[in-house]
Amino acid sequence: PPPPPGAPARAPLHIFTLAHLSEHERHFFVGLLLDRIALWTRSLSGSQKLRGVVFFDEIWGFLPPHPRNPPSKRPLLTLLKQARAVGISAVLTTQNPVDIDYKALSNTGTWLIGRLQTRNDRDRVAEGLSMAGLDRSATEKLLDGVQPRRFILHQTGREPRYLDTRWTRSWLAGPLTRAQLREIGAAGDPADAAPARPAAPATPPPATRPPDSAPVKNAARDSRGFVKGLRSQWLLDPRVVFSARFEHFCPAEEPAGGRRVRPALLVEVLLKFRERSAGFSEDRPHCRVYFPLEAEADGGGDLPLAPHFLPLEPGDLLDAMPADLEPEPLPAWIDEQREVAALQERVIAEILATESAGTWTNPDLKLNGLAGEDGEAFRARCRAAVQARVDEGAAKLHDGVQKKVDALEERVRKLESERAKQESARSSHQTAELLNAGQTVLSWFTGRSRSLGALADHRRKVSEAGAKVEEADREISVLRRELYELEAGVEDQVRALQVREEQKLLAIRPLEIALQPRDVVVQRVGILWVPVCRRL
């Protein structure tokens, strides 16, 4: 709820815990959530002010280096690269920087570096700090100076410096269990509790019955206060009736006679949606309460009143009626067990005609929706399946040409080695040629004759070595061109494969699953007595 006038504004906080999920479920949920956040940021305009913060505690496994590519990696990189332009910040924490992709580190503007225990982590951080202009010795000195409650603060465009934090003591008990989370969710924060909604007005019962009203046949009550002859009867707990969940049962005015209870028809079933061809299976509890019951029933197939769909919970119904509650008489058309049984058949027929389960299917990918999976989650699963198929196809294409690539690279390595030898030989012969030429010139002045044959021989060898170097360069150029064309051809095939696979996302279709009579399991049918007084 919005804060009261004059109170400081409070930012909404959404916390998602993953402790109860399996590893596969964690990656699926985090990828889906981050995708939705990244999609939301694209709808925002540019801003220089902070609008929101995405805080991720322990990023290990969700943003790994190449070649691992979990569902969370792409949206996380998108947020780090683009979200800052619209005022969305991301705070990521980890105990080992080596587990984070280098592209994520390079797009992070602020680092807080604590004590690093392993050499790999120190090397990764030192490499990142060296990119900021800090030499290796200064980096090692900085890392050696990190003590408890001290961090290295590195911000883009600034020199790294130490940041000391104050000493704190925390009495946290550690991660919460699922039971503790449910207790916290049920208790809530009284300061943040939403104001109770006003009760929806309902038609109050008449203060007195018409003079010509016929007496009820089985008005006798048993020791618990229920009508005799009806086996299944319950009392809706007054504390539940007057809560925010069931406010539509509370009349606008206090009825005559004080605290009273009125009859209703309770039908509680379990709907078993099954679709074997799609592999779909879902058990859905379904509860209907027909209230209030009209004095006269329609003899046709329709029930007297549209039902209320109640979220009944264990403990909402009482097996006995308090002595201070005064029951109203049952309508004559539902005061016997056989009449309740007949109504049960009519309600089940109505459920079969109106209730169905909707899911999604993709025949091209041979995927079908799961119980409780919405369209966005199913589409994300289809995208993951398409990406897996593309990755698998790309791996096969690369494997298919890998032998050719290896052979070409081996030939390139041999030619480069031979070229290096010829280049060395040419340099040696050039040196010898220069030395021999100098000696020949010197002999002209000393009078000692010297043959020019050795000089010509060295010149010939230099020329031959140069020709071999040029031939090796030409062959290497041709082989590199073949390598480029081979790899470019594979990339073209991968792109074509990705286009073909992404076309399969257009094959997503809704799939409606209807109920069969055997799919409706009756769990509870009978008379439900509903308190109609305003307060006890």
Coordinates of C-alpha atoms in Angstrom, one line a residue:
P1 CA 0.0 0.0 0.0
P2 CA 1.2 3.6 -0.5
P3 CA 2.7 5.2 2.6
P4 CA 0.5 7.7 4.5
P5 CA 0.8 11.4 3.6
G6 CA 4.0 12.9 5.1
A7 CA 5.7 9.5 5.5
P8 CA 8.9 8.8 3.6
A9 CA 8.4 6.8 0.4
R10 CA 9.5 3.2 0.6
A11 CA 10.9 1.2 -2.3
P12 CA 9.2 -2.1 -3.0
L13 CA 11.3 -5.2 -2.3
H14 CA 10.9 -8.6 -4.0
I15 CA 12.9 -11.5 -2.6
F16 CA 13.1 -14.9 -4.5
T17 CA 14.6 -17.8 -2.6
L18 CA 15.9 -20.8 -4.6
A19 CA 16.9 -23.1 -1.7
H20 CA 14.0 -25.5 -2.2
L21 CA 14.6 -26.0 -6.0
S22 CA 16.7 -28.5 -7.8
E23 CA 19.7 -27.4 -9.8
H24 CA 17.7 -27.6 -13.1
E25 CA 14.7 -25.8 -11.6
R26 CA 17.0 -23.0 -10.3
H27 CA 18.6 -22.3 -13.7
F28 CA 15.2 -22.4 -15.4
F29 CA 13.5 -20.0 -12.9
V30 CA 16.5 -17.6 -12.8
G31 CA 16.7 -17.5 -16.6
L32 CA 13.0 -16.8 -16.9
L33 CA 13.0 -14.2 -14.2
L34 CA 16.0 -12.3 -15.6
D35 CA 14.5 -12.5 -19.1
R36 CA 11.3 -10.8 -17.8
I37 CA 13.4 -8.1 -16.0
A38 CA 15.5 -7.4 -19.2
L39 CA 12.3 -7.2 -21.2
W40 CA 10.9 -4.7 -18.7
T41 CA 14.0 -2.5 -18.8
R42 CA 13.5 -2.1 -22.6
S43 CA 10.1 -0.4 -21.9
L44 CA 11.8 2.3 -19.8
S45 CA 13.1 5.6 -20.9
G46 CA 16.7 6.8 -20.3
S47 CA 17.5 8.0 -16.8
Q48 CA 20.4 9.3 -14.8
K49 CA 18.8 8.3 -11.5
L50 CA 18.7 4.9 -9.9
R51 CA 15.3 3.3 -10.5
G52 CA 16.0 -0.2 -9.2
V53 CA 18.6 -2.7 -8.2
V54 CA 18.9 -6.4 -9.1
F55 CA 20.8 -8.1 -6.3
F56 CA 22.1 -11.7 -6.9
D57 CA 23.7 -13.4 -4.0
E58 CA 26.3 -16.0 -5.0
I59 CA 26.5 -15.9 -8.8
W60 CA 28.5 -19.1 -9.1
G61 CA 27.1 -21.3 -11.9
F62 CA 24.8 -18.6 -13.3
L63 CA 27.4 -16.5 -15.1
P64 CA 30.2 -18.9 -16.0
P65 CA 33.0 -18.4 -18.5
H66 CA 32.9 -19.7 -22.1
P67 CA 31.8 -22.2 -23.3
R68 CA 29.2 -22.8 -20.6
N69 CA 25.9 -21.0 -21.4
P70 CA 23.2 -21.5 -18.8
P71 CA 19.8 -19.7 -19.3
S72 CA 20.7 -16.9 -16.9
K73 CA 23.9 -15.9 -18.7
R74 CA 22.5 -14.0 -21.6
P75 CA 20.0 -11.8 -19.7
L76 CA 22.6 -11.1 -17.0
L77 CA 25.0 -9.9 -19.6
T78 CA 22.2 -7.8 -21.2
L79 CA 21.5 -6.2 -17.8
L80 CA 25.2 -5.4 -17.2
K81 CA 25.6 -3.9 -20.7
Q82 CA 22.3 -2.0 -21.2
A83 CA 20.3 -1.6 -18.0
R84 CA 22.4 1.2 -16.6
A85 CA 21.1 3.5 -19.4
V86 CA 17.6 3.3 -17.9
G87 CA 18.6 3.5 -14.3
I88 CA 18.7 -0.2 -13.4
S89 CA 21.8 -1.4 -11.5
A90 CA 23.0 -5.0 -10.9
V91 CA 24.9 -6.2 -7.8
L92 CA 26.5 -9.6 -8.1
T93 CA 28.4 -11.4 -5.4
T94 CA 30.7 -14.4 -5.5
Q95 CA 33.5 -16.0 -3.5
N96 CA 35.6 -16.8 -6.6
P97 CA 36.0 -14.2 -9.4
V98 CA 37.4 -16.9 -11.7
D99 CA 33.9 -18.3 -12.0
I100 CA 32.5 -15.2 -13.7
D101 CA 32.7 -14.6 -17.5
Y102 CA 35.3 -12.0 -18.4
K103 CA 32.7 -10.0 -20.4
A104 CA 30.7 -9.6 -17.2
L105 CA 33.7 -8.3 -15.3
S106 CA 34.6 -5.9 -18.1
N107 CA 31.1 -4.4 -18.0
T108 CA 31.0 -4.0 -14.2
G109 CA 31.8 -0.4 -13.2
T110 CA 32.5 -1.0 -9.5
W111 CA 34.4 -3.8 -7.9
L112 CA 34.6 -4.6 -4.1
I113 CA 37.4 -7.1 -3.7
G114 CA 37.8 -9.0 -0.4
R115 CA 40.4 -11.5 0.6
L116 CA 41.3 -14.0 -2.2
Q117 CA 42.5 -17.4 -1.1
T118 CA 43.5 -19.0 -4.4
R119 CA 46.1 -18.1 -7.0
N120 CA 43.6 -18.3 -9.9
D121 CA 41.3 -15.8 -8.2
R122 CA 44.3 -13.4 -7.6
D123 CA 45.4 -13.8 -11.2
R124 CA 41.9 -13.0 -12.5
V125 CA 41.6 -9.9 -10.4
A126 CA 45.1 -8.8 -11.1
E127 CA 44.4 -9.1 -14.9
G128 CA 41.3 -7.0 -14.5
L129 CA 43.1 -4.3 -12.5
S130 CA 45.9 -4.2 -15.0
M131 CA 43.4 -3.3 -17.7
A132 CA 42.7 -0.2 -15.5
G133 CA 46.3 0.8 -15.8
L134 CA 47.7 -0.7 -12.6
D135 CA 50.9 -2.7 -13.0
R136 CA 51.3 -6.2 -11.6
S137 CA 53.5 -5.3 -8.6
A138 CA 51.1 -2.6 -7.5
T139 CA 48.2 -5.0 -7.8
E140 CA 49.9 -7.7 -5.8
K141 CA 50.7 -5.1 -3.1
L142 CA 47.1 -4.0 -3.0
L143 CA 45.9 -7.6 -2.7
D144 CA 48.4 -8.4 0.1
G145 CA 47.0 -5.5 2.1
V146 CA 43.4 -6.8 2.3
Q147 CA 42.5 -7.6 5.9
P148 CA 39.2 -8.6 7.5
R149 CA 36.5 -6.0 6.9
R150 CA 38.7 -4.3 4.3
F151 CA 38.0 -4.3 0.6
I152 CA 39.7 -2.9 -2.5
L153 CA 37.3 -0.4 -4.2
H154 CA 37.9 -0.2 -7.9
Q155 CA 35.7 2.2 -9.9
T156 CA 35.9 2.9 -13.6
G157 CA 38.2 6.0 -14.2
R158 CA 39.6 6.1 -10.7
E159 CA 42.6 4.6 -8.9
P160 CA 41.9 1.5 -6.8
R161 CA 41.8 2.2 -3.1
Y162 CA 41.0 0.5 0.2
L163 CA 37.6 0.7 1.8
D164 CA 37.3 -0.2 5.5
T165 CA 33.9 -1.3 6.9
R166 CA 32.7 -1.0 10.4
W167 CA 32.7 -4.0 12.8
T168 CA 29.3 -5.5 13.0
R169 CA 27.8 -8.5 14.8
S170 CA 24.9 -10.4 13.3
W171 CA 22.8 -13.1 15.1
L172 CA 21.4 -14.5 11.9
A173 CA 20.6 -18.2 12.2
G174 CA 21.4 -19.0 8.6
P175 CA 19.2 -19.9 5.6
L176 CA 15.5 -20.3 6.4
T177 CA 13.6 -23.6 5.8
R178 CA 10.4 -23.8 3.7
A179 CA 8.3 -24.1 6.9
Q180 CA 9.9 -20.9 8.3
L181 CA 9.3 -19.0 5.0
R182 CA 5.6 -20.1 5.1
E183 CA 5.3 -18.8 8.7
I184 CA 6.8 -15.5 7.8
G185 CA 4.5 -15.2 4.8
A186 CA 1.5 -16.0 6.9
A187 CA 2.4 -13.6 9.7
G188 CA 3.4 -10.7 7.5
D189 CA 4.6 -7.3 8.7
P190 CA 1.8 -5.4 10.6
A191 CA 3.2 -2.1 9.4
D192 CA 2.9 -3.3 5.8
A193 CA -0.4 -5.0 6.1
A194 CA -3.0 -3.8 3.6
P195 CA -6.1 -2.2 5.1
A196 CA -9.1 -4.6 5.3
R197 CA -11.4 -4.2 2.4
P198 CA -15.0 -3.3 3.2
A199 CA -17.4 -6.3 3.0
A200 CA -19.3 -6.6 -0.2
P201 CA -23.0 -6.0 0.4
A202 CA -25.2 -9.0 0.1
T203 CA -28.9 -9.3 0.3
P204 CA -29.9 -9.7 4.0
P205 CA -32.4 -12.5 4.8
P206 CA -35.9 -11.3 5.7
A207 CA -36.5 -10.6 9.3
T208 CA -39.7 -12.8 9.4
R209 CA -40.8 -15.6 7.1
P210 CA -44.1 -15.2 5.1
P211 CA -47.2 -16.4 6.9
D212 CA -47.9 -19.0 4.2
S213 CA -44.4 -20.6 4.4
A214 CA -44.7 -24.3 4.7
P215 CA -42.9 -25.9 7.7
V216 CA -39.7 -27.9 7.0
K217 CA -40.3 -31.6 7.0
N218 CA -37.2 -32.6 9.0
A219 CA -36.6 -29.6 11.3
A220 CA -35.5 -31.8 14.1
R221 CA -31.8 -31.3 15.1
D222 CA -29.3 -33.8 16.4
S223 CA -27.0 -33.3 19.4
R224 CA -24.5 -31.4 17.3
G225 CA -27.1 -28.9 16.1
F226 CA -27.4 -30.2 12.5
V227 CA -30.5 -31.3 10.7
K228 CA -31.3 -35.0 11.3
G229 CA -31.3 -37.2 8.2
L230 CA -28.5 -35.4 6.4
R231 CA -25.2 -37.2 6.8
S232 CA -22.8 -34.5 5.6
Q233 CA -23.0 -31.2 7.3
W234 CA -20.4 -28.7 8.3
L235 CA -20.2 -25.2 9.8
L236 CA -18.0 -22.6 8.2
D237 CA -15.9 -21.2 11.0
P238 CA -17.2 -17.7 11.9
R239 CA -13.7 -16.4 12.2
V240 CA -13.1 -17.3 8.6
V241 CA -16.4 -15.9 7.4
F242 CA -15.6 -12.5 8.7
S243 CA -12.0 -12.4 7.5
A244 CA -10.9 -10.7 4.3
R245 CA -11.0 -14.0 2.4
F246 CA -14.8 -14.6 2.6
E247 CA -16.1 -11.0 2.9
H248 CA -18.9 -11.6 0.4
F249 CA -20.7 -13.8 2.9
C250 CA -21.1 -11.0 5.4
P251 CA -24.4 -9.1 5.0
A252 CA -24.5 -5.3 5.0
E253 CA -26.7 -5.2 8.1
E254 CA -27.2 -7.2 11.3
P255 CA -30.1 -9.6 10.6
A256 CA -33.0 -9.8 13.1
G257 CA -32.5 -12.4 15.8
G258 CA -28.8 -11.8 16.4
R259 CA -26.3 -14.5 15.4
R260 CA -27.7 -16.9 12.8
V261 CA -26.5 -19.4 10.3
R262 CA -27.9 -19.9 6.8
P263 CA -27.6 -23.1 4.7
A264 CA -25.5 -23.5 1.7
L265 CA -24.5 -26.3 -0.6
L266 CA -20.8 -27.4 -0.4
V267 CA -19.3 -29.4 -3.3
E268 CA -15.6 -30.2 -3.0
V269 CA -14.0 -32.3 -5.8
L270 CA -10.6 -33.2 -7.2
L271 CA -10.3 -32.5 -10.9
K272 CA -7.8 -34.9 -12.6
F273 CA -6.7 -33.4 -16.0
R274 CA -5.0 -36.0 -18.1
E275 CA -3.8 -35.9 -21.7
R276 CA -1.6 -38.9 -22.4
S277 CA -0.6 -37.8 -25.9
A278 CA 0.7 -34.5 -24.5
G279 CA 2.1 -36.0 -21.3
F280 CA 0.0 -33.6 -19.3
S281 CA -1.1 -34.4 -15.8
E282 CA -2.5 -32.1 -13.2
D283 CA -4.6 -32.6 -10.1
R284 CA -6.6 -29.5 -9.2
P285 CA -8.7 -29.1 -6.0
H286 CA -12.0 -27.5 -6.8
C287 CA -14.5 -26.2 -4.3
R288 CA -17.9 -24.6 -4.9
V289 CA -20.3 -23.2 -2.4
Y290 CA -23.9 -22.3 -3.5
F291 CA -25.0 -19.5 -1.1
P292 CA -27.6 -18.4 -0.3
L293 CA -30.0 -21.1 -1.2
E294 CA -33.3 -19.9 -2.7
A295 CA -36.6 -21.0 -1.2
E296 CA -37.7 -22.5 -4.5
A297 CA -35.6 -24.7 -6.7
D298 CA -35.7 -24.7 -10.5
G299 CA -36.9 -28.1 -11.7
G300 CA -34.6 -27.9 -14.7
G301 CA -30.9 -28.5 -14.9
D302 CA -29.8 -25.1 -13.5
L303 CA -28.9 -24.6 -9.8
P304 CA -30.7 -21.8 -7.9
L305 CA -27.6 -19.6 -7.7
A306 CA -24.2 -19.2 -9.2
P307 CA -21.5 -20.7 -7.0
H308 CA -18.8 -19.0 -5.0
F309 CA -15.4 -20.6 -5.6
L310 CA -13.8 -20.7 -2.2
P311 CA -10.1 -21.3 -1.2
L312 CA -11.0 -23.6 1.7
E313 CA -8.1 -24.5 3.9
P314 CA -7.8 -27.2 6.6
G315 CA -9.5 -25.9 9.7
D316 CA -12.0 -23.7 7.9
L317 CA -14.9 -26.1 8.7
L318 CA -16.2 -27.1 12.1
D319 CA -17.9 -30.5 12.8
A320 CA -20.2 -29.1 15.5
M321 CA -22.4 -26.0 15.8
P322 CA -22.0 -23.7 18.8
A323 CA -25.1 -23.6 21.0
D324 CA -25.5 -19.8 20.6
L325 CA -26.0 -19.9 16.9
E326 CA -29.5 -20.1 15.5
P327 CA -29.9 -22.1 12.2
E328 CA -32.4 -21.0 9.7
P329 CA -34.6 -23.8 8.2
L330 CA -33.5 -25.7 5.1
P331 CA -35.5 -25.1 1.9
A332 CA -37.9 -28.0 1.4
W333 CA -36.2 -29.0 -1.9
I334 CA -32.9 -29.9 -0.2
D335 CA -33.8 -31.1 3.2
E336 CA -33.2 -34.8 2.5
Q337 CA -30.2 -36.9 1.7
R338 CA -31.5 -38.1 -1.7
E339 CA -32.1 -34.5 -2.8
V340 CA -28.5 -33.6 -1.9
A341 CA -27.3 -36.7 -3.9
A342 CA -29.3 -35.5 -6.9
L343 CA -27.8 -32.0 -6.6
Q344 CA -24.4 -33.7 -6.6
E345 CA -25.0 -35.1 -10.1
R346 CA -26.2 -31.8 -11.4
V347 CA -23.1 -30.0 -10.0
I348 CA -20.7 -32.6 -11.5
A349 CA -22.5 -32.2 -14.9
E350 CA -22.0 -28.4 -14.6
I351 CA -18.3 -28.9 -13.7
L352 CA -17.8 -31.1 -16.7
A353 CA -19.4 -28.5 -19.0
T354 CA -17.5 -25.5 -17.6
E355 CA -14.1 -26.6 -16.3
S356 CA -11.1 -27.3 -18.4
A357 CA -7.3 -27.0 -18.3
G358 CA -5.4 -24.9 -20.8
T359 CA -1.8 -25.6 -21.7
W360 CA 0.5 -25.1 -24.7
T361 CA 1.9 -27.4 -27.3
N362 CA 4.6 -27.2 -29.9
P363 CA 4.4 -30.2 -32.3
D364 CA 7.5 -29.2 -34.3
L365 CA 9.6 -29.3 -31.1
K366 CA 7.5 -32.2 -29.6
L367 CA 7.1 -30.2 -26.4
N368 CA 3.9 -29.7 -24.3
G369 CA 3.1 -27.5 -21.4
L370 CA 3.5 -28.8 -17.8
A371 CA 1.0 -28.4 -15.0
G372 CA 1.0 -24.8 -13.7
E373 CA 3.2 -23.6 -16.6
D374 CA 2.1 -20.3 -18.2
G375 CA 2.6 -19.2 -21.7
E376 CA 5.8 -17.2 -21.0
A377 CA 7.4 -20.2 -19.2
F378 CA 6.5 -22.6 -22.0
R379 CA 7.9 -20.2 -24.6
A380 CA 11.1 -19.8 -22.6
R381 CA 11.4 -23.6 -22.5
C382 CA 10.8 -23.8 -26.2
R383 CA 13.5 -21.2 -26.7
A384 CA 15.9 -23.2 -24.6
A385 CA 15.0 -26.3 -26.6
V386 CA 15.7 -24.4 -29.9
Q387 CA 19.0 -23.2 -28.6
A388 CA 20.0 -26.7 -27.5
R389 CA 19.1 -28.0 -31.0
V390 CA 21.1 -25.2 -32.6
D391 CA 24.1 -25.9 -30.3
E392 CA 23.9 -29.6 -31.1
G393 CA 23.6 -29.0 -34.8
A394 CA 26.5 -26.5 -34.7
A395 CA 28.7 -29.0 -32.9
K396 CA 28.0 -31.6 -35.5
L397 CA 28.8 -29.2 -38.3
H398 CA 32.0 -28.2 -36.6
D399 CA 32.9 -31.8 -36.0
G400 CA 32.2 -32.6 -39.7
V401 CA 34.9 -30.1 -40.9
Q402 CA 37.2 -30.4 -38.0
K403 CA 39.4 -33.0 -39.7
K404 CA 39.8 -30.7 -42.7
V405 CA 40.6 -27.8 -40.5
D406 CA 43.2 -29.8 -38.6
A407 CA 44.8 -31.0 -41.8
L408 CA 44.9 -27.4 -43.2
E409 CA 46.3 -26.0 -40.0
E410 CA 48.9 -28.8 -39.9
R411 CA 50.0 -27.9 -43.4
V412 CA 50.2 -24.2 -42.4
R413 CA 52.3 -25.1 -39.4
K414 CA 54.7 -27.1 -41.6
L415 CA 54.9 -24.4 -44.2
E416 CA 55.6 -21.7 -41.5
S417 CA 58.3 -23.9 -40.1
E418 CA 59.9 -24.4 -43.5
R419 CA 59.5 -20.7 -44.2
A420 CA 61.3 -19.9 -41.0
K421 CA 64.2 -22.2 -42.0
Q422 CA 64.5 -20.6 -45.4
E423 CA 64.3 -17.1 -43.9
S424 CA 67.1 -18.1 -41.5
A425 CA 69.2 -19.6 -44.4
R426 CA 68.7 -16.5 -46.5
S427 CA 69.8 -14.2 -43.6
S428 CA 73.0 -16.4 -43.2
H429 CA 73.8 -16.3 -46.8
Q430 CA 73.2 -12.6 -47.0
T431 CA 75.6 -12.1 -44.1
A432 CA 78.2 -14.4 -45.7
E433 CA 77.7 -12.6 -49.0
L434 CA 78.4 -9.2 -47.4
L435 CA 81.5 -10.5 -45.6
N436 CA 82.9 -12.1 -48.8
A437 CA 82.2 -8.9 -50.8
G438 CA 84.1 -6.9 -48.2
Q439 CA 87.1 -9.2 -48.4
T440 CA 87.1 -9.1 -52.2
V441 CA 87.2 -5.3 -52.2
L442 CA 90.0 -5.3 -49.6
S443 CA 92.0 -7.6 -51.7
W444 CA 92.1 -5.1 -54.5
F445 CA 94.1 -2.7 -52.3
T446 CA 96.4 -5.3 -50.8
G447 CA 97.3 -6.8 -54.1
R448 CA 96.1 -10.3 -53.1
S449 CA 93.8 -11.6 -55.7
R450 CA 90.5 -13.3 -54.6
S451 CA 88.1 -15.3 -56.7
L452 CA 84.6 -14.0 -57.3
G453 CA 83.1 -17.6 -57.4
A454 CA 82.4 -17.7 -53.7
L455 CA 80.6 -14.4 -53.9
A456 CA 78.5 -15.6 -56.8
D457 CA 77.7 -18.8 -54.9
H458 CA 76.4 -16.9 -51.9
R459 CA 74.4 -14.7 -54.1
R460 CA 72.7 -17.7 -55.7
K461 CA 71.9 -19.3 -52.4
V462 CA 70.3 -16.0 -51.1
S463 CA 68.2 -15.9 -54.3
E464 CA 67.1 -19.5 -53.9
A465 CA 66.2 -19.1 -50.2
G466 CA 64.2 -15.9 -51.1
A467 CA 62.3 -17.7 -53.8
K468 CA 61.4 -20.5 -51.3
V469 CA 60.2 -18.0 -48.8
E470 CA 58.0 -16.3 -51.3
E471 CA 56.6 -19.7 -52.4
A472 CA 55.9 -20.6 -48.8
D473 CA 54.1 -17.3 -48.3
R474 CA 51.9 -17.9 -51.3
E475 CA 51.0 -21.4 -50.2
I476 CA 50.3 -20.2 -46.6
S477 CA 48.1 -17.5 -48.0
V478 CA 46.1 -20.0 -50.1
L479 CA 45.7 -22.4 -47.1
R480 CA 44.5 -19.5 -44.9
R481 CA 42.0 -18.6 -47.5
E482 CA 40.7 -22.1 -47.6
L483 CA 40.5 -22.1 -43.8
Y484 CA 38.6 -18.9 -43.8
E485 CA 36.2 -20.1 -46.5
L486 CA 35.7 -23.4 -44.6
E487 CA 34.9 -21.7 -41.3
A488 CA 32.7 -19.1 -43.1
G489 CA 30.8 -21.9 -44.7
V490 CA 30.2 -23.5 -41.4
E491 CA 29.1 -20.2 -39.8
D492 CA 26.6 -19.7 -42.7
Q493 CA 25.2 -23.2 -42.1
V494 CA 24.9 -22.5 -38.4
R495 CA 23.0 -19.3 -39.1
A496 CA 20.7 -21.1 -41.5
L497 CA 20.2 -23.8 -39.0
Q498 CA 19.3 -21.2 -36.3
V499 CA 16.8 -19.5 -38.6
R500 CA 15.2 -22.9 -39.4
E501 CA 15.0 -23.9 -35.7
E502 CA 13.7 -20.5 -34.6
Q503 CA 10.9 -20.8 -37.1
K504 CA 9.6 -23.7 -34.9
L505 CA 8.8 -21.2 -32.2
L506 CA 5.9 -20.1 -34.4
A507 CA 4.3 -23.5 -34.0
I508 CA 3.3 -22.9 -30.4
R509 CA -0.5 -23.5 -30.1
P510 CA -2.9 -23.5 -27.1
L511 CA -4.1 -27.0 -26.0
E512 CA -7.4 -27.3 -24.1
I513 CA -7.8 -30.4 -22.0
A514 CA -11.4 -31.3 -21.1
L515 CA -12.7 -33.4 -18.3
Q516 CA -14.2 -36.8 -18.5
P517 CA -16.7 -38.1 -15.8
R518 CA -14.1 -40.4 -14.4
D519 CA -11.8 -37.4 -13.9
V520 CA -14.0 -35.8 -11.3
V521 CA -13.4 -37.3 -7.9
V522 CA -16.0 -36.2 -5.3
Q523 CA -14.4 -35.6 -1.9
R524 CA -17.1 -33.8 0.0
V525 CA -20.7 -32.9 -0.7
G526 CA -23.3 -31.7 1.8
I527 CA -24.9 -28.8 3.6
L528 CA -22.6 -26.0 4.8
W529 CA -23.9 -23.7 7.5
V530 CA -22.7 -20.1 7.0
P531 CA -22.8 -17.6 9.9
V532 CA -24.4 -14.4 8.8
C533 CA -24.0 -12.2 11.8
R534 CA -21.6 -9.3 11.6
R535 CA -19.5 -10.2 14.7
L536 CA -19.5 -12.7 17.5

